Short mmCIF file of C-alpha atoms in Angstrom, two decimals:
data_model
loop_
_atom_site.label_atom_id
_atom_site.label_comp_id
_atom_site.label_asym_id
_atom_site.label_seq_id
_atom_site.Cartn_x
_atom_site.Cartn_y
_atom_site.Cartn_z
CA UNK F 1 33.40 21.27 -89.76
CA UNK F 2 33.87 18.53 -92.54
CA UNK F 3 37.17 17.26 -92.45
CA UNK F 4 38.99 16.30 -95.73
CA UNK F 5 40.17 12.49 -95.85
CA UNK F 6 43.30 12.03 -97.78
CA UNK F 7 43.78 8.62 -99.11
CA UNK F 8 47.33 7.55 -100.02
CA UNK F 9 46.51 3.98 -100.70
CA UNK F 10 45.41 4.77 -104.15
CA UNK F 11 49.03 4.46 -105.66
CA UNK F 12 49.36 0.74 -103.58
CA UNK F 13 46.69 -0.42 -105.55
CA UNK F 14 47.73 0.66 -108.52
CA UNK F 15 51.17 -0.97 -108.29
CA UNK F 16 49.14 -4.55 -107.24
CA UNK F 17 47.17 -3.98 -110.47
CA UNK F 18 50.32 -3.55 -112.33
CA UNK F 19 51.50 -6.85 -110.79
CA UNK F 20 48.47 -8.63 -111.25
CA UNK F 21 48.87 -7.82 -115.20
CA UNK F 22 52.13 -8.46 -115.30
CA UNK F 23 51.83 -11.93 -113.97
CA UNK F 24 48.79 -12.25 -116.43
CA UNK F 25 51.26 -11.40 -119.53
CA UNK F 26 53.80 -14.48 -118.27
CA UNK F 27 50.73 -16.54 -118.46
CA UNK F 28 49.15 -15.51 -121.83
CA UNK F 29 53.30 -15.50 -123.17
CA UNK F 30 53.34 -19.32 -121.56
CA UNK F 31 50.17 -20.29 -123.15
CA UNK F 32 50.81 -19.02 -126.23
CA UNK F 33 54.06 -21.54 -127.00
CA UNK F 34 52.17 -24.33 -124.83
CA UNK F 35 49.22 -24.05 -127.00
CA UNK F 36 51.68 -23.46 -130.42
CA UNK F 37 53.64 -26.49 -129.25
CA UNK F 38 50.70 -28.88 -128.07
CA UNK F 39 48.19 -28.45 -130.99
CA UNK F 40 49.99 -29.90 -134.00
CA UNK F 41 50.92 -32.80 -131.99
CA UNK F 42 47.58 -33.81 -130.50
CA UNK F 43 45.85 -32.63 -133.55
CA UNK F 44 43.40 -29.83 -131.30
CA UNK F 45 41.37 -27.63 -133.71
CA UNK F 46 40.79 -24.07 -132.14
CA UNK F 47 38.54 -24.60 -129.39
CA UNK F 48 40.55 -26.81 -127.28
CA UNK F 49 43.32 -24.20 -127.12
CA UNK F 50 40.37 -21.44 -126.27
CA UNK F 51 39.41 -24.10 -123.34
CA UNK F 52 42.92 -24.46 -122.10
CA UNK F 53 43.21 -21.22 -121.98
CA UNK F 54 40.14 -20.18 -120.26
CA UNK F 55 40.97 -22.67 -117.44
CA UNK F 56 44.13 -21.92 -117.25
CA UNK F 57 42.93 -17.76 -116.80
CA UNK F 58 39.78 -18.73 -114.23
CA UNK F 59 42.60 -20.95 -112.04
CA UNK F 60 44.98 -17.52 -112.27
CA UNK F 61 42.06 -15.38 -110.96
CA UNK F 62 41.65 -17.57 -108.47
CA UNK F 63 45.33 -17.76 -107.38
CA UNK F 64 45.68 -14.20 -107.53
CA UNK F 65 42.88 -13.46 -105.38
CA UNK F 66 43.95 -16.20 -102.89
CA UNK F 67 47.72 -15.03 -102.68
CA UNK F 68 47.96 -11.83 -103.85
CA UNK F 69 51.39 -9.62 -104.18
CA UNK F 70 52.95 -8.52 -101.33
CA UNK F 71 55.64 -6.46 -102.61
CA UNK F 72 53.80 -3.23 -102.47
CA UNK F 73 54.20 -3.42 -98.34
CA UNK F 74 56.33 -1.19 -96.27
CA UNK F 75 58.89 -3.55 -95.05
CA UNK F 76 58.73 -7.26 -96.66
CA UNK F 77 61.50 -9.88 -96.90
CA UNK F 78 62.57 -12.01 -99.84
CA UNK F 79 61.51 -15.38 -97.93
CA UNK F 80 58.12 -13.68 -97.76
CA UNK F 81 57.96 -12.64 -101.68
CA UNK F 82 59.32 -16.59 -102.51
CA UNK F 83 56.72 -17.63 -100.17
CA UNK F 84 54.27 -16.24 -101.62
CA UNK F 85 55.21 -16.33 -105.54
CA UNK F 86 55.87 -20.26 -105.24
CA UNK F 87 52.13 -20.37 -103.43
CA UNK F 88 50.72 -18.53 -105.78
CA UNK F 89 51.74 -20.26 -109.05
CA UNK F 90 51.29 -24.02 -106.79
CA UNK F 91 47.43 -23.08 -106.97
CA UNK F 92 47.02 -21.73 -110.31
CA UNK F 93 48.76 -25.04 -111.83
CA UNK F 94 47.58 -27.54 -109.66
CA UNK F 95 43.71 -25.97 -109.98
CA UNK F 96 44.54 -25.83 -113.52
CA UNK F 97 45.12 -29.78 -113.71
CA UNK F 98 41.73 -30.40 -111.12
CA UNK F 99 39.77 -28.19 -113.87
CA UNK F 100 40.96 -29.65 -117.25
CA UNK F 101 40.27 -33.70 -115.38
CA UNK F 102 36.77 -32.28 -114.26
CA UNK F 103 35.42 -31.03 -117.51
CA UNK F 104 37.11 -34.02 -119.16
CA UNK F 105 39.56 -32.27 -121.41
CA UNK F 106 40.74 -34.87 -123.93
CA UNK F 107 44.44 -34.97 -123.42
CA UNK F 108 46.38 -35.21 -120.48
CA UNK F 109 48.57 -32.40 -119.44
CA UNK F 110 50.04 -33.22 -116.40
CA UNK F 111 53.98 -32.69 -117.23
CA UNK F 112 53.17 -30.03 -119.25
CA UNK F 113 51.35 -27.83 -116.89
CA UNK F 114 53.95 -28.82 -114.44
CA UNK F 115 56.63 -27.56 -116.96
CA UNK F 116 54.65 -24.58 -117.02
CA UNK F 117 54.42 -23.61 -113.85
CA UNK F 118 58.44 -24.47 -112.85
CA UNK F 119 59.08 -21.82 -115.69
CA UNK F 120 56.24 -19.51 -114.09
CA UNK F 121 57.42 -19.63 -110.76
CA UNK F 122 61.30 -18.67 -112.01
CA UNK F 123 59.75 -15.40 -114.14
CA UNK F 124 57.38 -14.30 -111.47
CA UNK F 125 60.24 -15.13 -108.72
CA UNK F 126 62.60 -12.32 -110.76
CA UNK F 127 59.83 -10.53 -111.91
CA UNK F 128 58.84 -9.49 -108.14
CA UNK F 129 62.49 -8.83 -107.46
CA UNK F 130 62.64 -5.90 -110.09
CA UNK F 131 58.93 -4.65 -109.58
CA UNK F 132 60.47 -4.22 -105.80
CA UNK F 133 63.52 -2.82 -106.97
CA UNK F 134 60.87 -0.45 -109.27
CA UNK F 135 58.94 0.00 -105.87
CA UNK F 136 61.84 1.21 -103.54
CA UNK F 137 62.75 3.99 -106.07
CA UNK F 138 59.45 5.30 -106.49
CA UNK F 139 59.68 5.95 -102.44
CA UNK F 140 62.47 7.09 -102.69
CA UNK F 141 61.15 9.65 -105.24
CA UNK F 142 59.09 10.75 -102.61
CA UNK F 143 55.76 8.97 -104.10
CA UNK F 144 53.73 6.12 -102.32
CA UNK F 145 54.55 7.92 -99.42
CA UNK F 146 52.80 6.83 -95.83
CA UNK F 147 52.68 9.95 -93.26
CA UNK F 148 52.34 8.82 -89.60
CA UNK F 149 51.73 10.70 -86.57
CA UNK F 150 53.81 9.68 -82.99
CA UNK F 151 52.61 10.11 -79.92
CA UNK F 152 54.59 8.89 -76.28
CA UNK F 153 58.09 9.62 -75.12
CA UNK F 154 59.10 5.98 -74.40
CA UNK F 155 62.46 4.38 -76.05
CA UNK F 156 60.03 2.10 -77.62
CA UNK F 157 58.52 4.68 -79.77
CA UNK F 158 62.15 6.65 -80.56
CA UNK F 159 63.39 2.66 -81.55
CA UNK F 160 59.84 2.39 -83.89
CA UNK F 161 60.82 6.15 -85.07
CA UNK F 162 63.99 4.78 -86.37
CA UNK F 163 63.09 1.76 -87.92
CA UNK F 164 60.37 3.76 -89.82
CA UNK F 165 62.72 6.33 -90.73
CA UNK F 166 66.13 4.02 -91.47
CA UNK F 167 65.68 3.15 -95.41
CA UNK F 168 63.42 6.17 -97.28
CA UNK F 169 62.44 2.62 -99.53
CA UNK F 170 59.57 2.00 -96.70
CA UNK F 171 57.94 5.02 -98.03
CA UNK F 172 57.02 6.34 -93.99
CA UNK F 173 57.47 10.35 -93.58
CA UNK F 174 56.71 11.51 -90.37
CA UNK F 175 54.38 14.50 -89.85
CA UNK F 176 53.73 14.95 -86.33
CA UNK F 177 55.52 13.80 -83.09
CA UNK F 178 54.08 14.56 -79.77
CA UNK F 179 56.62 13.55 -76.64
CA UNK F 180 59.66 14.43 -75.61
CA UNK F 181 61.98 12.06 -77.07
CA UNK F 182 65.95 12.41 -77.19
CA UNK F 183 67.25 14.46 -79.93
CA UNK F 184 64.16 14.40 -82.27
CA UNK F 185 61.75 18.15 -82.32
CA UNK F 186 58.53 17.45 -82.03
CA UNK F 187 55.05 19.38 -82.64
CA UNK F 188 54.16 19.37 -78.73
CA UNK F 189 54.17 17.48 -75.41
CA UNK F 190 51.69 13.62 -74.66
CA UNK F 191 49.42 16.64 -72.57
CA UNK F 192 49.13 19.07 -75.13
CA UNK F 193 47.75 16.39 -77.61
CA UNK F 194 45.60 15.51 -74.91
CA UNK F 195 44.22 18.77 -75.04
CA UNK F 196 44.31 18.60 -78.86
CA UNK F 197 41.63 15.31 -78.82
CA UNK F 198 39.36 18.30 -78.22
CA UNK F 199 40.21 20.07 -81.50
CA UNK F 200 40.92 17.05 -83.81
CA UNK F 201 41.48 19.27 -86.96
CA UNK F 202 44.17 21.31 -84.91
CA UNK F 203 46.29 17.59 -84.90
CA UNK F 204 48.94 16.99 -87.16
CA UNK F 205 47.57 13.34 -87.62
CA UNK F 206 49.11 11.39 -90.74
CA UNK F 207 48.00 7.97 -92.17
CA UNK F 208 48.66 5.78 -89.43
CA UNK F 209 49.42 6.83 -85.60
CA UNK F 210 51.69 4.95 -83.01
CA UNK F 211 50.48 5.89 -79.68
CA UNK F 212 53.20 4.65 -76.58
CA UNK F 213 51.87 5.56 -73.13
CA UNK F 214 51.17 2.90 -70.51
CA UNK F 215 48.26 0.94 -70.57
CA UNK F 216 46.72 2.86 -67.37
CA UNK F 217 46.34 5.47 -69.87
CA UNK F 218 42.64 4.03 -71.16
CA UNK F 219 41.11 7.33 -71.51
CA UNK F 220 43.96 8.63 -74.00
CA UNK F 221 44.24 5.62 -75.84
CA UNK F 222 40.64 5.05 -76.16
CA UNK F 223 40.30 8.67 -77.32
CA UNK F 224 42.70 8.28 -79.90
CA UNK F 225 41.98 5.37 -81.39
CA UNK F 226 37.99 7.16 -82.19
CA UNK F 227 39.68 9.56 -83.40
CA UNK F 228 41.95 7.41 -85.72
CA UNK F 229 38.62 6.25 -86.75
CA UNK F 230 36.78 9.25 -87.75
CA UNK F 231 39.74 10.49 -89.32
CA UNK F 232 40.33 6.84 -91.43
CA UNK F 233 43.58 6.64 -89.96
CA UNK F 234 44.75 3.78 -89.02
CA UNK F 235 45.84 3.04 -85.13
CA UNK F 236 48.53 1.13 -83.64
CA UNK F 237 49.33 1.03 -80.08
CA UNK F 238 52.75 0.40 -78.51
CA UNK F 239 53.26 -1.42 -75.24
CA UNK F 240 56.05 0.76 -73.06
CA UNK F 241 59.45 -0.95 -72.76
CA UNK F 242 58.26 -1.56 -69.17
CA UNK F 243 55.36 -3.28 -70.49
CA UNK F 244 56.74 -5.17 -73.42
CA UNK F 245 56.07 -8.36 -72.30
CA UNK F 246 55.43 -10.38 -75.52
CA UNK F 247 51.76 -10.92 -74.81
CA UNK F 248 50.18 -12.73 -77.43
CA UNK F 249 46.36 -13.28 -77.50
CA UNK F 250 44.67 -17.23 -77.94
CA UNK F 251 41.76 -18.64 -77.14
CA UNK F 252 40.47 -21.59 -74.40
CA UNK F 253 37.61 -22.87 -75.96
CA UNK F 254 35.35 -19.07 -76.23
CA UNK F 255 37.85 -17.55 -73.36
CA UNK F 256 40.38 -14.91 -74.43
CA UNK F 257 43.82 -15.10 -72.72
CA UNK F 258 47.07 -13.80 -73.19
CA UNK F 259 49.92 -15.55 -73.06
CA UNK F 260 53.92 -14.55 -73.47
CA UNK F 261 54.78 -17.68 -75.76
CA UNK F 262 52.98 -19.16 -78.93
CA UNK F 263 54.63 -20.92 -81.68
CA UNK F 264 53.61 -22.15 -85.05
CA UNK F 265 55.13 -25.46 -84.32
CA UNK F 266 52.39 -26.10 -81.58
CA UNK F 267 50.15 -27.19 -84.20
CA UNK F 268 50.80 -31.15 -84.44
CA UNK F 269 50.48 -30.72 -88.10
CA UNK F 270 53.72 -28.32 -88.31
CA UNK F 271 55.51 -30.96 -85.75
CA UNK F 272 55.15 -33.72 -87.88
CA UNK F 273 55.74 -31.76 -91.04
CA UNK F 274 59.35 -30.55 -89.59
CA UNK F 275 59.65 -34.06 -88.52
CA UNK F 276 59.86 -35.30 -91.78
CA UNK F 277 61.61 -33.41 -92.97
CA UNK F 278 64.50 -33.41 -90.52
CA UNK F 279 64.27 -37.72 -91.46
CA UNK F 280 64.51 -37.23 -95.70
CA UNK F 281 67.44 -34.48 -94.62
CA UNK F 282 69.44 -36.19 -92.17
CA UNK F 283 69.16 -39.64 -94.27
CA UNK F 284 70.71 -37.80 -97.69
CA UNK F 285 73.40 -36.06 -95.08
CA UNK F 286 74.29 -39.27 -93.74
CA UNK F 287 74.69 -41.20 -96.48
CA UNK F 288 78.12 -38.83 -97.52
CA UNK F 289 78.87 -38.84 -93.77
CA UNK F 290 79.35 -42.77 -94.26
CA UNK F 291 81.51 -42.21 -97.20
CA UNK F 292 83.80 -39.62 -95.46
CA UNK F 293 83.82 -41.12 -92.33
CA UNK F 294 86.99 -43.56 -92.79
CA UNK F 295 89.04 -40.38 -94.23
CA UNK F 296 88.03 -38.02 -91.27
CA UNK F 297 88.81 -41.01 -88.99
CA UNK F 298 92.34 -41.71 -90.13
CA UNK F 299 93.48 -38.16 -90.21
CA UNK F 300 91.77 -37.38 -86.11
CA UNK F 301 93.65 -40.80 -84.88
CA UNK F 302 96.69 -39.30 -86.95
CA UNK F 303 96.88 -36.06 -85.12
CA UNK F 304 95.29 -36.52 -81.51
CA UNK F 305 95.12 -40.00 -79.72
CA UNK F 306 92.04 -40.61 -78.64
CA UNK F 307 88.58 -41.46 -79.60
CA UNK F 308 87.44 -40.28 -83.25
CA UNK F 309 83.71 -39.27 -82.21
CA UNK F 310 83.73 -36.46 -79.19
CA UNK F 311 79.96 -36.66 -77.73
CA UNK F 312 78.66 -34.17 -74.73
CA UNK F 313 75.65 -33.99 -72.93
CA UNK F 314 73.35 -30.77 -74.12
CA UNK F 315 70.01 -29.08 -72.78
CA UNK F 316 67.73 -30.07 -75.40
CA UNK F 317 63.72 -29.88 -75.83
CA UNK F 318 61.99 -29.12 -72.59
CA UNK F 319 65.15 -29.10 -70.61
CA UNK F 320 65.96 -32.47 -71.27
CA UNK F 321 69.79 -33.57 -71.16
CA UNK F 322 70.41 -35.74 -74.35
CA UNK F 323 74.31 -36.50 -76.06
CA UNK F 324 75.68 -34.26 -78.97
CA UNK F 325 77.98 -36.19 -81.56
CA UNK F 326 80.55 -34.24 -83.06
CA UNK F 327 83.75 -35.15 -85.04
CA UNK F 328 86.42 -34.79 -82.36
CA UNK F 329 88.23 -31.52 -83.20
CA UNK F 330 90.32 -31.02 -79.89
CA UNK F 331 92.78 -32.81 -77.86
CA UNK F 332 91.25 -34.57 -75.60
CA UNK F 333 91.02 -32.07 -72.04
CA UNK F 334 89.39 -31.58 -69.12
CA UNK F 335 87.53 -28.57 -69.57
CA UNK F 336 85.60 -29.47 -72.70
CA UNK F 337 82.44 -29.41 -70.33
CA UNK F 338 83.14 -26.08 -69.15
CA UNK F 339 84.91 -23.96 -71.80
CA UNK F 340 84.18 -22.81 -75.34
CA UNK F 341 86.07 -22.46 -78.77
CA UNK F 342 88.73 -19.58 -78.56
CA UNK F 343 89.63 -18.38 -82.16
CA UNK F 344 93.21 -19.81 -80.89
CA UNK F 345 92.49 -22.21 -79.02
CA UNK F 346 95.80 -24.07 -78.19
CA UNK F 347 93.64 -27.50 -77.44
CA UNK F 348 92.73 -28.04 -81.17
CA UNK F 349 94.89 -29.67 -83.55
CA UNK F 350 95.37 -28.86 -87.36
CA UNK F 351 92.62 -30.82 -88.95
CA UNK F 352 90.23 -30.11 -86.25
CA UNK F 353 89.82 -26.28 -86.48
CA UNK F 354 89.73 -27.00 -90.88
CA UNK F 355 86.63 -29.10 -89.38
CA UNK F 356 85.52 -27.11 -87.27
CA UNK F 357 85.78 -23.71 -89.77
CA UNK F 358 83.98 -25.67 -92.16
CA UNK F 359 81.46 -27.45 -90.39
CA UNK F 360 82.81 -30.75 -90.73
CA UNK F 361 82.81 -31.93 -87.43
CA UNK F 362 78.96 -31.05 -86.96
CA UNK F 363 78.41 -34.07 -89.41
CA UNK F 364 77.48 -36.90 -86.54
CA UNK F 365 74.65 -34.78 -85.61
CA UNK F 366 72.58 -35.52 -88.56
CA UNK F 367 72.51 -39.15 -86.43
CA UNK F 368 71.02 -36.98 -83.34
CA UNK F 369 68.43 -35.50 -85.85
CA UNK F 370 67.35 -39.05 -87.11
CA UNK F 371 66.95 -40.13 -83.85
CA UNK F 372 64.75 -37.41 -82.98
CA UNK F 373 67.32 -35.35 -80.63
CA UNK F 374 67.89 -32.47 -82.53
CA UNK F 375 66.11 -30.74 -85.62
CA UNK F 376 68.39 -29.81 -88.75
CA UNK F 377 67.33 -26.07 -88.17
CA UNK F 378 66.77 -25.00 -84.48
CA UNK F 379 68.19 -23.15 -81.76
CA UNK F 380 71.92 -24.36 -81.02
CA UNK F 381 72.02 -26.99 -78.38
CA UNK F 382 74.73 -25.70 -75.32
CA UNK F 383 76.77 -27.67 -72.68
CA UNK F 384 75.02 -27.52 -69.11
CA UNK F 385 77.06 -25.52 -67.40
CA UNK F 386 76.51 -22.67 -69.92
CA UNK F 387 72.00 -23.18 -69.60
CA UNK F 388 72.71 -23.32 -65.90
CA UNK F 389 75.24 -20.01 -65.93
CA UNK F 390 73.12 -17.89 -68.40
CA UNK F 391 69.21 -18.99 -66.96
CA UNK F 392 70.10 -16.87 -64.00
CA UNK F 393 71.37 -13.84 -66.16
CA UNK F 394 69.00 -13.68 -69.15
CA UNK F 395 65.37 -13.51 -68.63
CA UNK F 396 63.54 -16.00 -70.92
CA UNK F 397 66.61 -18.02 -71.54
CA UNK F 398 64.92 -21.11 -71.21
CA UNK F 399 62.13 -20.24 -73.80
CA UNK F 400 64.69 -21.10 -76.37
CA UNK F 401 63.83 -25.26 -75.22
CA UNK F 402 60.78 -25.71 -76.12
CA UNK F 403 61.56 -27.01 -79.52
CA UNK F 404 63.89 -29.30 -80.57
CA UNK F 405 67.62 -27.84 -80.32
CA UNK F 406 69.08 -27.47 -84.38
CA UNK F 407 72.19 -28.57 -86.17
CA UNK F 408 71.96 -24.44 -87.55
CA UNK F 409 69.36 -21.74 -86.51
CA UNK F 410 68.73 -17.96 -86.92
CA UNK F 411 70.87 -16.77 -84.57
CA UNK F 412 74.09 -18.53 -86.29
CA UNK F 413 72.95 -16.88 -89.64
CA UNK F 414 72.33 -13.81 -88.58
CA UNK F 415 75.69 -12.67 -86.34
CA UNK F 416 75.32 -14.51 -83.36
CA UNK F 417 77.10 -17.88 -83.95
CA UNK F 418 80.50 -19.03 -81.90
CA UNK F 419 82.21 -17.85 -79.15
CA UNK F 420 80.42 -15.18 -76.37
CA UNK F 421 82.78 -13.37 -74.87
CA UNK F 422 80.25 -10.76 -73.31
CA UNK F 423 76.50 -11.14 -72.08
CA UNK F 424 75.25 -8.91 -74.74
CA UNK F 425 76.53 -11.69 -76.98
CA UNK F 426 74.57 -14.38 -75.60
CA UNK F 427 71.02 -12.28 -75.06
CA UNK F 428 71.43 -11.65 -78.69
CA UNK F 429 71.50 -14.94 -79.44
CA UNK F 430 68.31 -16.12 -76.89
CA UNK F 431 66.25 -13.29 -78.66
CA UNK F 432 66.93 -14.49 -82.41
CA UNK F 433 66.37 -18.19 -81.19
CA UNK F 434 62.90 -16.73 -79.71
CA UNK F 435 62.18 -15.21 -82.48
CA UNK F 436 62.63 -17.65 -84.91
CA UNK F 437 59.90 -20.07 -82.56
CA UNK F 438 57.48 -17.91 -82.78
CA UNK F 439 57.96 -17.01 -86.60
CA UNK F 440 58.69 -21.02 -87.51
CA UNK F 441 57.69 -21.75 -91.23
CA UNK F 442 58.71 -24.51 -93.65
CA UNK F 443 60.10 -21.45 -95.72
CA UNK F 444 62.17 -20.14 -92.56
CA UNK F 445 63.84 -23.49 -92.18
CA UNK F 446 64.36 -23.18 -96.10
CA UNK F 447 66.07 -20.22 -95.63
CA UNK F 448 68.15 -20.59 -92.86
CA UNK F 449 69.26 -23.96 -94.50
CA UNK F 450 70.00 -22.18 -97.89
CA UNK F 451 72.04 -19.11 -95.88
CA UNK F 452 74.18 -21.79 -93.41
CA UNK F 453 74.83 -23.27 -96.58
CA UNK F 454 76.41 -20.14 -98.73
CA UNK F 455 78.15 -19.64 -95.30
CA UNK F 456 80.89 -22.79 -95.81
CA UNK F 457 81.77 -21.38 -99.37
CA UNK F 458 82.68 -18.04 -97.64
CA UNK F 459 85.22 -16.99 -94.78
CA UNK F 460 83.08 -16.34 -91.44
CA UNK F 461 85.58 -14.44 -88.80
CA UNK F 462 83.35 -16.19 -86.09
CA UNK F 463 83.78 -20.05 -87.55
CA UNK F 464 86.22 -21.72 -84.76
#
């Protein structure tokens, strides 16, 4: 029997056309005045704007096919979209530029093509944003639509079958679910697909299939997955929560291991690059620090005796102790070492929880990042009683120290920053700070920096 292959990517690649001409029409628009502006001025006759142009065009193709559009996937993020827009428009002018020097163009266009592209990046930038926006409602028109096909009865899978199904703007319909899982129907049990493999066009199988069983399983998985490939279906498999272990494939020399920790910021290159950075940030923070410092000063002495700088040791990289700086923001006690921040907190004084609700008194560690201590974004550093308490109650805890310790990090701007009252609270927190090592990118730091920052101009319940 010849099966029938249905293939919904036809209306993806339409919409990346669409973008691709889109972008194409900012450049030609751009051109156009550049060209208008440019040639009276420099006195070009006709064929120096056609050369400009056709540079300008190759250097676009190349971009484009380089970087392409990502908006037209399932579940993507701004940071990636900026990522990828500001990439994208980088190459085309800066090829541009290497192109016009190598065929020895007459005039020199440097500012101008950097003008260009500054105003390129802003249209494409918003552009995206509305071809999304354009994007999420065809989905939700029921067009661009993605069928897949579950198979398992793990939580893993009924967590995946939620994400999938959460926002109708991912596009994903389910069409077949084989397991028992709680409170979803489904088309049969793991055995009768099993007996299904044998009559493949009896299957409900959709455009991708998620297959959760345990790895033991080889001759079901291996079965599927042929058939996902005769079909032209694409095949994911899903470690059981049992197994979910994090593995992540690399390579000794031609060897093949797996391992349950990798991180972008293993590469010395990405070290060095962060460290930079954290040394051109903490400088410009430091230099207002300075300014403030005699005001902050005056006001601590004024309402607590005591010192005006309140320093604690930390776990930091590698599980070595190092001393936080803070602006004091408490009376000085003896359980600073042992207890956190309540929301009212009867050892802080006045101007201390202002500081501490808007960051203030996390000013002295931009001296601990210049150092080399601490890293402006990065899991928060905590006091060693709490790294001893919570490495014997949360597996992986210590994961969270092999980077540098942060001044901000993911887990602050995403829910998990302050006080933990309950162990929940803290797990949360070690799986975000994971997360965000093995996911590091210049643009992630960007990010977090740009959130933490929009978070001082607004009330956070958690801030004290």
């Amino acid at each position: 029997m010849q099966i029938r292959i249905k293939n919904n990517n036809h209306t993806n690649r339409l919409i990346q056309l669409l973008v691709i001409a889109g972008d194409y029409a900012v450049l030609c628009i751009l051109l156009y005045f550049v060209v208008g502006i440019i040639s009276p001025s420099k006195g070009w006759d006709e064929g120096k704007g056609r050369v400009l142009w056709m540079i300008c065009t190759f250097a676009f193709v190349v971009a484009e096919y380089l970087f392409p559009s990502v908006i037209h996937e399932r579940v993507v993020g701004a940071n990636a979209i900026f990522h990828r827009c500001t990439i994208f428009v980088a190459t085309q002018t800066v090829l541009s530029y290497l192109l016009l020097r190598a065929v020895h163009f007459p005039s020199r266009l440097g500012w101008q093509l950097l003008v260009m592209g500054l105003v390129m990046l802003v249209t494409i930038i918003l552009l995206r944003f509305v071809e999304r926006w354009l994007v999420k409602r065809l989905r939700q028109s029921g067009y661009n639509t993605r069928y897949v096909t579950l198979v398992g009865s793990d939580k893993e899978l009924l967590h995946l079958y939620k994400k999938l199904t959460s926002n109708s703007a991912y596009g994903y319909t389910v069409r077949g679910i084989y397991g028992d899982m709680e409170g979803l129907s489904h088309d049969g049990s793991i055995k009768d697909f099993e007996s299904l493999l044998s009559q493949p066009e009896d299957i409900k199988l959709g455009d991708e299939v998620y297959l959760c069983v345990p790895r033991n399983e080889r001759e079901l998985i291996e079965q599927t997955a042929r058939l996902c490939d005769h079909r032209m279906a694409k095949f994911y498999y899903l470690p059981t929560a049992e197994e979910k272990l994090n593995l992540q494939p690399i390579l000794i020399d031609d060897i093949g291991v797996m391992t349950t920790y990798t991180s972008p910021l293993e590469e010395p290159l990405n070290r060095l690059l962060k460290r930079m950075s954290d040394i051109v940030l903490s400088i410009l923070c430091l230099i207002p620090t300075a300014i403030l410092l005699p005001f902050i000063a005056i006001v601590i002495k004024r309402q607590s005796p005591g010192p005006v700088f309140f320093r604690q040791l930390r776990t930091g990289i590698n599980g070595h102790d190092f001393y936080c700086y803070k602006f004091r923001s408490m009376h000085v006690n003896n359980d600073a070492d042992r207890l956190q921040a309540t929301k009212d907190d009867p050892r802080k004084f006045p101007f201390g929880d202002f500081m501490r609700k808007t960051n203030l008194d996390e000013l002295p560690q931009f001296w601990n990042v210049l150092v080399g201590n601490m890293s402006i974004v990065g899991p928060r550093p905590h006091m060693l009683a709490h790294t001893e308490q919570f490495d014997k109650l949360i597996d992986r805890y210590m994961v969270r120290h092999f980077v540098k310790p942060g001044i901000t990090g993911w887990a602050q701007v995403t829910g998990f920053r302050g006080e933990t009252r309950e162990l929940w609270q803290m797990e949360g927190r070690v799986e975000r700070d994971i997360w965000y090592i093995q996911h590091w990118s210049v643009w992630l730091d960007l990010r977090i920096i740009w959130m933490t920052v929009k978070s001082i101009f607004k009330k956070d319940e958690k801030a004290y």
